[in-house]
PDB file of C-alpha atoms in Angstrom:
ATOM      1  CA  UNK A   1    -157.853 -11.966  24.446  1.00  0.00           C
ATOM      2  CA  UNK A   2    -155.579 -15.010  24.282  1.00  0.00           C
ATOM      3  CA  UNK A   3    -153.279 -16.039  27.061  1.00  0.00           C
ATOM      4  CA  UNK A   4    -149.654 -15.008  26.713  1.00  0.00           C
ATOM      5  CA  UNK A   5    -148.596 -18.639  26.272  1.00  0.00           C
ATOM      6  CA  UNK A   6    -150.991 -19.340  23.402  1.00  0.00           C
ATOM      7  CA  UNK A   7    -149.173 -20.218  20.193  1.00  0.00           C
ATOM      8  CA  UNK A   8    -150.039 -19.579  16.566  1.00  0.00           C
ATOM      9  CA  UNK A   9    -148.303 -21.301  13.692  1.00  0.00           C
ATOM     10  CA  UNK A  10    -147.561 -19.011  10.751  1.00  0.00           C
ATOM     11  CA  UNK A  11    -146.416 -20.163   7.315  1.00  0.00           C
ATOM     12  CA  UNK A  12    -145.023 -17.318   5.214  1.00  0.00           C
ATOM     13  CA  UNK A  13    -142.767 -16.793   2.218  1.00  0.00           C
ATOM     14  CA  UNK A  14    -139.201 -15.791   3.095  1.00  0.00           C
ATOM     15  CA  UNK A  15    -137.047 -16.118   0.008  1.00  0.00           C
ATOM     16  CA  UNK A  16    -133.811 -14.451  -1.107  1.00  0.00           C
ATOM     17  CA  UNK A  17    -135.698 -12.408  -3.704  1.00  0.00           C
ATOM     18  CA  UNK A  18    -139.029 -12.032  -1.936  1.00  0.00           C
ATOM     19  CA  UNK A  19    -140.150 -11.314   1.617  1.00  0.00           C
ATOM     20  CA  UNK A  20    -143.932 -11.465   1.818  1.00  0.00           C
ATOM     21  CA  UNK A  21    -145.236  -8.199   3.368  1.00  0.00           C
ATOM     22  CA  UNK A  22    -148.505  -9.813   4.450  1.00  0.00           C
ATOM     23  CA  UNK A  23    -146.508 -12.470   6.254  1.00  0.00           C
ATOM     24  CA  UNK A  24    -144.721  -9.775   8.237  1.00  0.00           C
ATOM     25  CA  UNK A  25    -148.032  -8.046   8.957  1.00  0.00           C
ATOM     26  CA  UNK A  26    -149.565 -11.325  10.130  1.00  0.00           C
ATOM     27  CA  UNK A  27    -146.627 -12.008  12.460  1.00  0.00           C
ATOM     28  CA  UNK A  28    -146.814  -8.497  13.893  1.00  0.00           C
ATOM     29  CA  UNK A  29    -150.588  -8.730  14.401  1.00  0.00           C
ATOM     30  CA  UNK A  30    -150.333 -12.089  16.168  1.00  0.00           C
ATOM     31  CA  UNK A  31    -147.620 -10.814  18.499  1.00  0.00           C
ATOM     32  CA  UNK A  32    -149.611  -7.674  19.299  1.00  0.00           C
ATOM     33  CA  UNK A  33    -152.578  -9.885  20.148  1.00  0.00           C
ATOM     34  CA  UNK A  34    -150.456 -11.747  22.699  1.00  0.00           C
ATOM     35  CA  UNK A  35    -149.581 -14.873  20.724  1.00  0.00           C
ATOM     36  CA  UNK A  36    -146.251 -16.644  20.593  1.00  0.00           C
ATOM     37  CA  UNK A  37    -145.590 -17.204  16.887  1.00  0.00           C
ATOM     38  CA  UNK A  38    -144.220 -20.478  15.568  1.00  0.00           C
ATOM     39  CA  UNK A  39    -142.770 -18.767  12.495  1.00  0.00           C
ATOM     40  CA  UNK A  40    -142.274 -21.239   9.661  1.00  0.00           C
ATOM     41  CA  UNK A  41    -140.586 -19.976   6.517  1.00  0.00           C
ATOM     42  CA  UNK A  42    -141.389 -21.120   2.989  1.00  0.00           C
ATOM     43  CA  UNK A  43    -138.004 -20.563   1.394  1.00  0.00           C
ATOM     44  CA  UNK A  44    -138.516 -21.748  -2.186  1.00  0.00           C
ATOM     45  CA  UNK A  45    -141.215 -21.629  -4.815  1.00  0.00           C
ATOM     46  CA  UNK A  46    -141.423 -25.402  -4.751  1.00  0.00           C
ATOM     47  CA  UNK A  47    -142.037 -25.620  -0.993  1.00  0.00           C
ATOM     48  CA  UNK A  48    -144.598 -22.828  -1.235  1.00  0.00           C
ATOM     49  CA  UNK A  49    -146.496 -24.572  -4.043  1.00  0.00           C
ATOM     50  CA  UNK A  50    -146.393 -27.880  -2.168  1.00  0.00           C
ATOM     51  CA  UNK A  51    -147.745 -26.185   0.972  1.00  0.00           C
ATOM     52  CA  UNK A  52    -150.630 -24.593  -0.933  1.00  0.00           C
ATOM     53  CA  UNK A  53    -151.544 -27.905  -2.573  1.00  0.00           C
ATOM     54  CA  UNK A  54    -151.410 -29.738   0.754  1.00  0.00           C
ATOM     55  CA  UNK A  55    -153.731 -27.289   2.503  1.00  0.00           C
ATOM     56  CA  UNK A  56    -155.893 -26.489  -0.560  1.00  0.00           C
ATOM     57  CA  UNK A  57    -155.163 -22.756  -0.393  1.00  0.00           C
ATOM     58  CA  UNK A  58    -154.263 -20.293  -3.133  1.00  0.00           C
ATOM     59  CA  UNK A  59    -152.188 -17.785  -1.176  1.00  0.00           C
ATOM     60  CA  UNK A  60    -149.763 -17.387   1.692  1.00  0.00           C
ATOM     61  CA  UNK A  61    -149.306 -16.464   4.496  1.00  0.00           C
ATOM     62  CA  UNK A  62    -151.516 -18.905   6.358  1.00  0.00           C
ATOM     63  CA  UNK A  63    -152.067 -18.911  10.118  1.00  0.00           C
ATOM     64  CA  UNK A  64    -153.110 -21.896  12.232  1.00  0.00           C
ATOM     65  CA  UNK A  65    -154.370 -21.532  15.809  1.00  0.00           C
ATOM     66  CA  UNK A  66    -155.217 -24.543  17.925  1.00  0.00           C
ATOM     67  CA  UNK A  67    -154.823 -26.774  14.868  1.00  0.00           C
ATOM     68  CA  UNK A  68    -157.440 -24.804  12.950  1.00  0.00           C
ATOM     69  CA  UNK A  69    -156.535 -22.838   9.828  1.00  0.00           C
ATOM     70  CA  UNK A  70    -157.506 -19.179  10.214  1.00  0.00           C
ATOM     71  CA  UNK A  71    -156.271 -18.014   6.811  1.00  0.00           C
ATOM     72  CA  UNK A  72    -154.371 -15.035   5.453  1.00  0.00           C
ATOM     73  CA  UNK A  73    -153.839 -11.563   6.890  1.00  0.00           C
ATOM     74  CA  UNK A  74    -157.357 -10.323   6.111  1.00  0.00           C
ATOM     75  CA  UNK A  75    -158.857 -13.450   7.666  1.00  0.00           C
ATOM     76  CA  UNK A  76    -156.688 -12.893  10.720  1.00  0.00           C
ATOM     77  CA  UNK A  77    -158.058  -9.374  11.142  1.00  0.00           C
ATOM     78  CA  UNK A  78    -161.598 -10.745  10.962  1.00  0.00           C
ATOM     79  CA  UNK A  79    -160.672 -13.446  13.506  1.00  0.00           C
ATOM     80  CA  UNK A  80    -159.575 -10.759  15.970  1.00  0.00           C
ATOM     81  CA  UNK A  81    -162.716  -8.660  15.263  1.00  0.00           C
ATOM     82  CA  UNK A  82    -160.626  -5.869  13.734  1.00  0.00           C
ATOM     83  CA  UNK A  83    -162.514  -6.035  10.417  1.00  0.00           C
ATOM     84  CA  UNK A  84    -165.815  -7.326   9.152  1.00  0.00           C
ATOM     85  CA  UNK A  85    -165.919 -10.287   6.758  1.00  0.00           C
ATOM     86  CA  UNK A  86    -165.459  -9.182   3.144  1.00  0.00           C
ATOM     87  CA  UNK A  87    -169.069  -9.933   2.271  1.00  0.00           C
ATOM     88  CA  UNK A  88    -170.184  -7.507   4.998  1.00  0.00           C
ATOM     89  CA  UNK A  89    -167.736  -4.731   4.118  1.00  0.00           C
ATOM     90  CA  UNK A  90    -168.982  -1.665   2.284  1.00  0.00           C
ATOM     91  CA  UNK A  91    -167.572  -0.770  -1.125  1.00  0.00           C
ATOM     92  CA  UNK A  92    -167.486   2.900  -0.152  1.00  0.00           C
ATOM     93  CA  UNK A  93    -164.877   4.688   1.947  1.00  0.00           C
ATOM     94  CA  UNK A  94    -164.433   8.270   3.106  1.00  0.00           C
ATOM     95  CA  UNK A  95    -160.876   7.628   4.335  1.00  0.00           C
ATOM     96  CA  UNK A  96    -159.118   9.358   1.390  1.00  0.00           C
ATOM     97  CA  UNK A  97    -161.247  12.479   1.833  1.00  0.00           C
ATOM     98  CA  UNK A  98    -160.697  12.565   5.590  1.00  0.00           C
ATOM     99  CA  UNK A  99    -156.931  12.231   5.067  1.00  0.00           C
ATOM    100  CA  UNK A 100    -156.824  15.004   2.452  1.00  0.00           C
ATOM    101  CA  UNK A 101    -158.845  17.543   4.412  1.00  0.00           C
ATOM    102  CA  UNK A 102    -157.037  16.719   7.672  1.00  0.00           C
ATOM    103  CA  UNK A 103    -153.585  17.174   6.140  1.00  0.00           C
ATOM    104  CA  UNK A 104    -154.682  20.372   4.355  1.00  0.00           C
ATOM    105  CA  UNK A 105    -156.008  21.778   7.624  1.00  0.00           C
ATOM    106  CA  UNK A 106    -152.812  20.940   9.518  1.00  0.00           C
ATOM    107  CA  UNK A 107    -150.654  22.419   6.763  1.00  0.00           C
ATOM    108  CA  UNK A 108    -152.714  25.604   6.822  1.00  0.00           C
ATOM    109  CA  UNK A 109    -152.400  25.889  10.596  1.00  0.00           C
ATOM    110  CA  UNK A 110    -148.658  25.246  10.365  1.00  0.00           C
ATOM    111  CA  UNK A 111    -148.195  27.944   7.750  1.00  0.00           C
ATOM    112  CA  UNK A 112    -150.235  30.390   9.800  1.00  0.00           C
ATOM    113  CA  UNK A 113    -148.171  29.632  12.903  1.00  0.00           C
ATOM    114  CA  UNK A 114    -144.939  30.112  10.976  1.00  0.00           C
ATOM    115  CA  UNK A 115    -146.060  33.310   9.288  1.00  0.00           C
ATOM    116  CA  UNK A 116    -148.072  35.031  12.025  1.00  0.00           C
ATOM    117  CA  UNK A 117    -147.145  33.272  15.267  1.00  0.00           C
ATOM    118  CA  UNK A 118    -150.695  31.982  15.756  1.00  0.00           C
ATOM    119  CA  UNK A 119    -152.892  29.352  14.109  1.00  0.00           C
ATOM    120  CA  UNK A 120    -156.093  31.397  14.432  1.00  0.00           C
ATOM    121  CA  UNK A 121    -155.942  33.610  11.346  1.00  0.00           C
ATOM    122  CA  UNK A 122    -158.185  34.246   8.369  1.00  0.00           C
ATOM    123  CA  UNK A 123    -155.258  33.395   6.121  1.00  0.00           C
ATOM    124  CA  UNK A 124    -155.181  29.900   7.667  1.00  0.00           C
ATOM    125  CA  UNK A 125    -158.748  29.326   6.460  1.00  0.00           C
ATOM    126  CA  UNK A 126    -157.815  30.554   2.980  1.00  0.00           C
ATOM    127  CA  UNK A 127    -154.781  28.262   2.953  1.00  0.00           C
ATOM    128  CA  UNK A 128    -156.901  25.316   4.088  1.00  0.00           C
ATOM    129  CA  UNK A 129    -159.214  25.656   1.101  1.00  0.00           C
ATOM    130  CA  UNK A 130    -156.466  26.367  -1.442  1.00  0.00           C
ATOM    131  CA  UNK A 131    -154.279  23.514  -0.172  1.00  0.00           C
ATOM    132  CA  UNK A 132    -157.232  21.109  -0.156  1.00  0.00           C
ATOM    133  CA  UNK A 133    -157.909  22.086  -3.781  1.00  0.00           C
ATOM    134  CA  UNK A 134    -154.285  21.430  -4.686  1.00  0.00           C
ATOM    135  CA  UNK A 135    -154.123  18.036  -2.960  1.00  0.00           C
ATOM    136  CA  UNK A 136    -157.420  16.970  -4.527  1.00  0.00           C
ATOM    137  CA  UNK A 137    -156.013  18.001  -7.918  1.00  0.00           C
ATOM    138  CA  UNK A 138    -152.925  15.836  -7.303  1.00  0.00           C
ATOM    139  CA  UNK A 139    -155.211  12.848  -6.706  1.00  0.00           C
ATOM    140  CA  UNK A 140    -156.895  13.443 -10.052  1.00  0.00           C
ATOM    141  CA  UNK A 141    -153.632  14.082 -11.916  1.00  0.00           C
ATOM    142  CA  UNK A 142    -152.240  10.675 -10.925  1.00  0.00           C
ATOM    143  CA  UNK A 143    -154.472   9.157 -13.603  1.00  0.00           C
ATOM    144  CA  UNK A 144    -156.171  11.841 -15.673  1.00  0.00           C
ATOM    145  CA  UNK A 145    -157.681   9.316 -18.080  1.00  0.00           C
ATOM    146  CA  UNK A 146    -159.375   7.356 -15.310  1.00  0.00           C
ATOM    147  CA  UNK A 147    -160.562  10.547 -13.605  1.00  0.00           C
ATOM    148  CA  UNK A 148    -162.018  12.012 -16.784  1.00  0.00           C
ATOM    149  CA  UNK A 149    -163.909   8.787 -17.500  1.00  0.00           C
ATOM    150  CA  UNK A 150    -165.548   8.790 -14.067  1.00  0.00           C
ATOM    151  CA  UNK A 151    -166.128  12.554 -14.332  1.00  0.00           C
ATOM    152  CA  UNK A 152    -168.146  12.049 -17.529  1.00  0.00           C
ATOM    153  CA  UNK A 153    -170.774  10.176 -15.537  1.00  0.00           C
ATOM    154  CA  UNK A 154    -172.134  13.383 -14.068  1.00  0.00           C
ATOM    155  CA  UNK A 155    -170.358  16.602 -15.068  1.00  0.00           C
ATOM    156  CA  UNK A 156    -172.623  18.662 -17.328  1.00  0.00           C
ATOM    157  CA  UNK A 157    -169.869  20.513 -19.210  1.00  0.00           C
ATOM    158  CA  UNK A 158    -167.682  17.429 -19.704  1.00  0.00           C
ATOM    159  CA  UNK A 159    -170.672  15.604 -21.195  1.00  0.00           C
ATOM    160  CA  UNK A 160    -170.986  18.380 -23.790  1.00  0.00           C
ATOM    161  CA  UNK A 161    -167.245  18.958 -24.306  1.00  0.00           C
ATOM    162  CA  UNK A 162    -165.284  15.817 -23.409  1.00  0.00           C
ATOM    163  CA  UNK A 163    -161.770  17.458 -23.217  1.00  0.00           C
ATOM    164  CA  UNK A 164    -162.986  19.491 -20.219  1.00  0.00           C
ATOM    165  CA  UNK A 165    -162.708  16.331 -18.097  1.00  0.00           C
ATOM    166  CA  UNK A 166    -158.941  16.232 -18.686  1.00  0.00           C
ATOM    167  CA  UNK A 167    -158.518  19.995 -18.284  1.00  0.00           C
ATOM    168  CA  UNK A 168    -160.405  20.159 -14.970  1.00  0.00           C
ATOM    169  CA  UNK A 169    -157.669  18.884 -12.596  1.00  0.00           C
ATOM    170  CA  UNK A 170    -155.103  21.221 -14.163  1.00  0.00           C
ATOM    171  CA  UNK A 171    -157.447  24.161 -13.603  1.00  0.00           C
ATOM    172  CA  UNK A 172    -158.077  23.116 -10.007  1.00  0.00           C
ATOM    173  CA  UNK A 173    -154.336  22.740  -9.353  1.00  0.00           C
ATOM    174  CA  UNK A 174    -153.563  26.111 -10.943  1.00  0.00           C
ATOM    175  CA  UNK A 175    -156.224  27.919  -8.918  1.00  0.00           C
ATOM    176  CA  UNK A 176    -155.167  26.211  -5.686  1.00  0.00           C
ATOM    177  CA  UNK A 177    -151.464  26.970  -6.139  1.00  0.00           C
ATOM    178  CA  UNK A 178    -152.042  30.618  -7.043  1.00  0.00           C
ATOM    179  CA  UNK A 179    -154.445  31.096  -4.133  1.00  0.00           C
ATOM    180  CA  UNK A 180    -151.945  29.555  -1.739  1.00  0.00           C
ATOM    181  CA  UNK A 181    -149.333  32.017  -3.007  1.00  0.00           C
ATOM    182  CA  UNK A 182    -151.813  34.901  -3.026  1.00  0.00           C
ATOM    183  CA  UNK A 183    -150.698  35.694  -6.566  1.00  0.00           C
ATOM    184  CA  UNK A 184    -152.394  36.357  -9.912  1.00  0.00           C
ATOM    185  CA  UNK A 185    -155.859  36.465  -8.381  1.00  0.00           C
ATOM    186  CA  UNK A 186    -157.262  37.668 -11.704  1.00  0.00           C
ATOM    187  CA  UNK A 187    -156.547  34.123 -12.960  1.00  0.00           C
ATOM    188  CA  UNK A 188    -157.188  31.974  -9.882  1.00  0.00           C
ATOM    189  CA  UNK A 189    -160.501  33.509  -8.789  1.00  0.00           C
ATOM    190  CA  UNK A 190    -162.312  33.178 -12.138  1.00  0.00           C
ATOM    191  CA  UNK A 191    -160.989  29.641 -12.668  1.00  0.00           C
ATOM    192  CA  UNK A 192    -162.117  28.502  -9.205  1.00  0.00           C
ATOM    193  CA  UNK A 193    -165.489  30.194  -9.623  1.00  0.00           C
ATOM    194  CA  UNK A 194    -166.023  28.683 -13.071  1.00  0.00           C
ATOM    195  CA  UNK A 195    -165.169  25.067 -12.304  1.00  0.00           C
ATOM    196  CA  UNK A 196    -166.768  25.241  -8.858  1.00  0.00           C
ATOM    197  CA  UNK A 197    -170.096  26.533 -10.189  1.00  0.00           C
ATOM    198  CA  UNK A 198    -170.328  23.947 -12.951  1.00  0.00           C
ATOM    199  CA  UNK A 199    -169.256  21.205 -10.581  1.00  0.00           C
ATOM    200  CA  UNK A 200    -171.787  22.138  -7.904  1.00  0.00           C
ATOM    201  CA  UNK A 201    -174.614  22.304 -10.454  1.00  0.00           C
ATOM    202  CA  UNK A 202    -173.592  18.928 -11.911  1.00  0.00           C
ATOM    203  CA  UNK A 203    -173.440  17.165  -8.542  1.00  0.00           C
ATOM    204  CA  UNK A 204    -176.710  18.706  -7.369  1.00  0.00           C
ATOM    205  CA  UNK A 205    -178.489  17.588 -10.527  1.00  0.00           C
ATOM    206  CA  UNK A 206    -177.059  14.056 -10.529  1.00  0.00           C
ATOM    207  CA  UNK A 207    -177.556  13.326  -6.827  1.00  0.00           C
ATOM    208  CA  UNK A 208    -180.424  15.450  -5.572  1.00  0.00           C
ATOM    209  CA  UNK A 209    -182.556  15.821  -8.692  1.00  0.00           C
ATOM    210  CA  UNK A 210    -181.897  12.665 -10.731  1.00  0.00           C
ATOM    211  CA  UNK A 211    -181.302  10.544  -7.581  1.00  0.00           C
ATOM    212  CA  UNK A 212    -178.380   8.716  -9.189  1.00  0.00           C
ATOM    213  CA  UNK A 213    -175.957   6.618  -7.123  1.00  0.00           C
ATOM    214  CA  UNK A 214    -172.482   7.279  -8.510  1.00  0.00           C
ATOM    215  CA  UNK A 215    -168.865   7.262  -7.394  1.00  0.00           C
ATOM    216  CA  UNK A 216    -167.275  10.655  -6.852  1.00  0.00           C
ATOM    217  CA  UNK A 217    -164.256  11.492  -9.019  1.00  0.00           C
ATOM    218  CA  UNK A 218    -163.145  14.143  -6.512  1.00  0.00           C
ATOM    219  CA  UNK A 219    -160.227  12.066  -5.195  1.00  0.00           C
ATOM    220  CA  UNK A 220    -159.344  10.406  -8.499  1.00  0.00           C
ATOM    221  CA  UNK A 221    -160.669   7.830 -10.918  1.00  0.00           C
ATOM    222  CA  UNK A 222    -160.266   4.877  -8.564  1.00  0.00           C
ATOM    223  CA  UNK A 223    -162.342   6.509  -5.852  1.00  0.00           C
ATOM    224  CA  UNK A 224    -164.826   4.579  -3.709  1.00  0.00           C
ATOM    225  CA  UNK A 225    -166.267   7.806  -2.291  1.00  0.00           C
ATOM    226  CA  UNK A 226    -169.979   8.138  -3.136  1.00  0.00           C
ATOM    227  CA  UNK A 227    -170.949  11.195  -5.151  1.00  0.00           C
ATOM    228  CA  UNK A 228    -172.807  13.669  -2.995  1.00  0.00           C
ATOM    229  CA  UNK A 229    -171.923  15.801  -0.006  1.00  0.00           C
ATOM    230  CA  UNK A 230    -168.128  15.572  -0.368  1.00  0.00           C
ATOM    231  CA  UNK A 231    -167.998  16.591  -4.026  1.00  0.00           C
ATOM    232  CA  UNK A 232    -170.607  19.287  -3.465  1.00  0.00           C
ATOM    233  CA  UNK A 233    -168.538  20.650  -0.579  1.00  0.00           C
ATOM    234  CA  UNK A 234    -165.399  20.680  -2.735  1.00  0.00           C
ATOM    235  CA  UNK A 235    -167.150  22.720  -5.394  1.00  0.00           C
ATOM    236  CA  UNK A 236    -168.828  25.077  -2.932  1.00  0.00           C
ATOM    237  CA  UNK A 237    -165.421  25.750  -1.339  1.00  0.00           C
ATOM    238  CA  UNK A 238    -164.055  26.715  -4.752  1.00  0.00           C
ATOM    239  CA  UNK A 239    -167.016  29.036  -5.346  1.00  0.00           C
ATOM    240  CA  UNK A 240    -166.575  30.716  -1.954  1.00  0.00           C
ATOM    241  CA  UNK A 241    -162.812  31.000  -2.436  1.00  0.00           C
ATOM    242  CA  UNK A 242    -163.220  32.430  -5.928  1.00  0.00           C
ATOM    243  CA  UNK A 243    -165.676  35.061  -4.716  1.00  0.00           C
ATOM    244  CA  UNK A 244    -163.651  35.842  -1.592  1.00  0.00           C
ATOM    245  CA  UNK A 245    -160.253  36.173  -3.258  1.00  0.00           C
ATOM    246  CA  UNK A 246    -161.727  38.020  -6.206  1.00  0.00           C
ATOM    247  CA  UNK A 247    -163.510  40.455  -3.877  1.00  0.00           C
ATOM    248  CA  UNK A 248    -160.331  41.047  -1.887  1.00  0.00           C
ATOM    249  CA  UNK A 249    -158.421  41.791  -5.060  1.00  0.00           C
ATOM    250  CA  UNK A 250    -161.032  44.278  -6.265  1.00  0.00           C
ATOM    251  CA  UNK A 251    -161.263  46.056  -2.921  1.00  0.00           C
ATOM    252  CA  UNK A 252    -157.503  46.063  -2.447  1.00  0.00           C
TER     253      UNK A 252
END
């Protein structure tokens, strides 16, 4: 850790029509690391271009510590051992999946608390699965074209009938919403069971039989989540939910 009196010089763009967000993040990071920031603003396009030519850099902000150029915000994070260098960073990330399932779980517990006065209910588990389905569907619906393209890499039905790739997220959203409401189970249960079964079979074949290394389309077409356990879990949850809700409806 640096001494409190250590100074870093930061050059960042601060213009009437543009305030560089990475410049603000760099300044905040330096201050949190105990540095006094010599904050130098690049207030015009001309001064910014001249600065980049002078220091042979292509972007701003740029941080200098002890007369040595550290670089931009990402370089600063590496300097403070908060990140690995880009060449050592993995292309895959489970962060979107962790965020989705965590928020779905908290929403389910909140609904259970509101409705029943306790978080420990069977309905909370049902809500967790149905809400997770709905949020995952939202991720796919942000760019259906991109999702369907990635989906075609492994889904068995989509490979035989291409429009299924675009219909899938709508079916998942419909089933999730209806299951959250506890309504029209005669629609939601079969839909969840159908898409979950095909999805599970497709993932199992692609990953565990064909040994293919693919990206999972479960959180959308720009996903860096590897195809495998997460997507299989998503589909198995839909199968279980379809059977469970359908059985409840028949017994009830």
